[in-house]
């Protein structure tokens, strides 16, 4: 019988150098889209997919993440005294049940595969999700939930997938497609960050995975891949002839919040989706665009 997916790994050990100087003192995952940190979007998506245990792979300087998911007694009692129930309600999303969240340190930056491997003892022998909080996905049905439903049909490894421009394939894990079934594709090869022109397709891996524990065993071998790092892509690819690998074309809009342009696009998009911000921001955007166009 297939096991339910109840654990998710969040690799959050990266230095976030693309966002310096901001990330000198705050973890990238705490940077906010409108008023919610990146990590909150990932956690909400995980919860919607039925995840009960949240495993963070962290590094030095990520203390703000731990505080974020803790209770804040002083703040909460101040809000309670003032009768600010709406704000107390908002804070609830940041609270984790005792024991539901675990932090483990990746002592050396050895790649995404290594980061996931660091969580192996907490994952044990069951299927698990991996979520990269840099990839923020706006969707009617949260992306990971779509994938859990698809996984329940196949029981095989599954990676979120999306077509990217041909000249961007070197920034992603790229799938070699065996059979295209529309939302699901059966994979016959996976390459991490292939050179432009050498990619087997333009179907890229996006930061949501449902993996079988066998992938952790593959990571045990610590094989170095692209960039000299231990790549998750390679450990998943080893299962192509084994338990199988599917790409899953999710429905939704993905923002690359690991880049400044993507982060700004996500900010605008999420702000426009807020009824209380929509009109004012729309007006500002259209006036600004008109002024710029007139000036250029
Ligand atoms: C990671 C993965 C890559 C994937 C990408 C999605 O790369 O290694 O396979 O396509 O996330 O965002 P990174 O962006 O961390 O370099």
Short mmCIF file of N, CA and C in Angstrom, two decimals, residues 9-11 55 57 104 106 111-121 123 128-132 209 211 215-216 219 232:
data_model
loop_
_atom_site.label_atom_id
_atom_site.label_comp_id
_atom_site.label_asym_id
_atom_site.label_seq_id
_atom_site.Cartn_x
_atom_site.Cartn_y
_atom_site.Cartn_z
N UNK A 9 10.48 18.53 3.34
CA UNK A 9 11.81 19.10 3.62
C UNK A 9 11.90 20.46 2.92
N UNK A 10 12.36 21.44 3.67
CA UNK A 10 12.54 22.79 3.13
C UNK A 10 14.02 23.13 3.20
N UNK A 11 14.72 23.06 2.08
CA UNK A 11 16.14 23.40 2.12
C UNK A 11 16.27 24.93 2.17
N UNK A 55 10.40 19.87 7.94
CA UNK A 55 11.82 19.72 8.27
C UNK A 55 12.61 20.80 7.54
N UNK A 57 16.12 22.48 6.61
CA UNK A 57 17.57 22.28 6.57
C UNK A 57 18.18 23.68 6.53
N UNK A 104 17.43 21.20 11.10
CA UNK A 104 18.67 20.43 11.06
C UNK A 104 19.67 21.26 10.28
N UNK A 106 22.80 22.06 7.84
CA UNK A 106 23.72 21.60 6.80
C UNK A 106 25.02 22.34 7.08
N UNK A 111 25.44 21.45 -1.89
CA UNK A 111 24.44 21.24 -2.94
C UNK A 111 23.07 20.84 -2.39
N UNK A 112 22.08 20.93 -3.28
CA UNK A 112 20.70 20.65 -2.87
C UNK A 112 20.52 19.18 -2.46
N UNK A 113 21.17 18.29 -3.18
CA UNK A 113 21.06 16.87 -2.85
C UNK A 113 21.60 16.61 -1.45
N UNK A 114 22.71 17.23 -1.15
CA UNK A 114 23.31 17.08 0.18
C UNK A 114 22.39 17.65 1.26
N UNK A 115 21.76 18.79 0.97
CA UNK A 115 20.85 19.41 1.94
C UNK A 115 19.70 18.45 2.28
N UNK A 116 19.12 17.84 1.25
CA UNK A 116 18.01 16.90 1.48
C UNK A 116 18.51 15.68 2.25
N UNK A 117 19.69 15.21 1.91
CA UNK A 117 20.29 14.05 2.58
C UNK A 117 20.47 14.30 4.08
N UNK A 118 20.77 15.57 4.43
CA UNK A 118 20.94 15.92 5.86
C UNK A 118 19.68 15.58 6.67
N UNK A 119 18.53 15.54 6.02
CA UNK A 119 17.26 15.29 6.72
C UNK A 119 16.89 13.81 6.76
N UNK A 120 17.81 12.94 6.28
CA UNK A 120 17.43 11.52 6.07
C UNK A 120 16.88 10.83 7.31
N UNK A 121 17.46 11.10 8.48
CA UNK A 121 17.01 10.38 9.69
C UNK A 121 15.62 10.83 10.10
N UNK A 123 13.35 11.79 7.96
CA UNK A 123 12.40 11.32 6.94
C UNK A 123 12.11 9.84 7.13
N UNK A 128 8.34 11.46 0.75
CA UNK A 128 8.38 12.80 1.35
C UNK A 128 8.36 13.85 0.25
N UNK A 129 8.01 15.07 0.66
CA UNK A 129 8.02 16.18 -0.29
C UNK A 129 9.25 17.02 -0.05
N UNK A 130 9.72 17.69 -1.10
CA UNK A 130 10.76 18.72 -0.97
C UNK A 130 10.18 19.98 -1.59
N UNK A 131 10.31 21.08 -0.87
CA UNK A 131 9.80 22.36 -1.39
C UNK A 131 10.89 23.41 -1.33
N UNK A 132 11.16 24.04 -2.46
CA UNK A 132 12.15 25.13 -2.50
C UNK A 132 11.38 26.45 -2.39
N UNK A 209 8.86 18.58 -5.16
CA UNK A 209 9.17 17.19 -5.45
C UNK A 209 8.40 16.28 -4.50
N UNK A 211 9.17 12.43 -3.37
CA UNK A 211 10.25 11.46 -3.60
C UNK A 211 10.08 10.22 -2.74
N UNK A 215 15.56 7.55 -3.02
CA UNK A 215 16.37 8.69 -3.46
C UNK A 215 17.40 9.06 -2.38
N UNK A 216 17.01 8.90 -1.11
CA UNK A 216 17.95 9.19 -0.01
C UNK A 216 19.12 8.20 -0.03
N UNK A 219 21.48 9.22 -2.56
CA UNK A 219 22.29 10.37 -2.11
C UNK A 219 23.44 9.92 -1.21
N UNK A 232 20.38 16.94 -6.31
CA UNK A 232 19.16 16.16 -6.09
C UNK A 232 18.71 15.54 -7.42
#
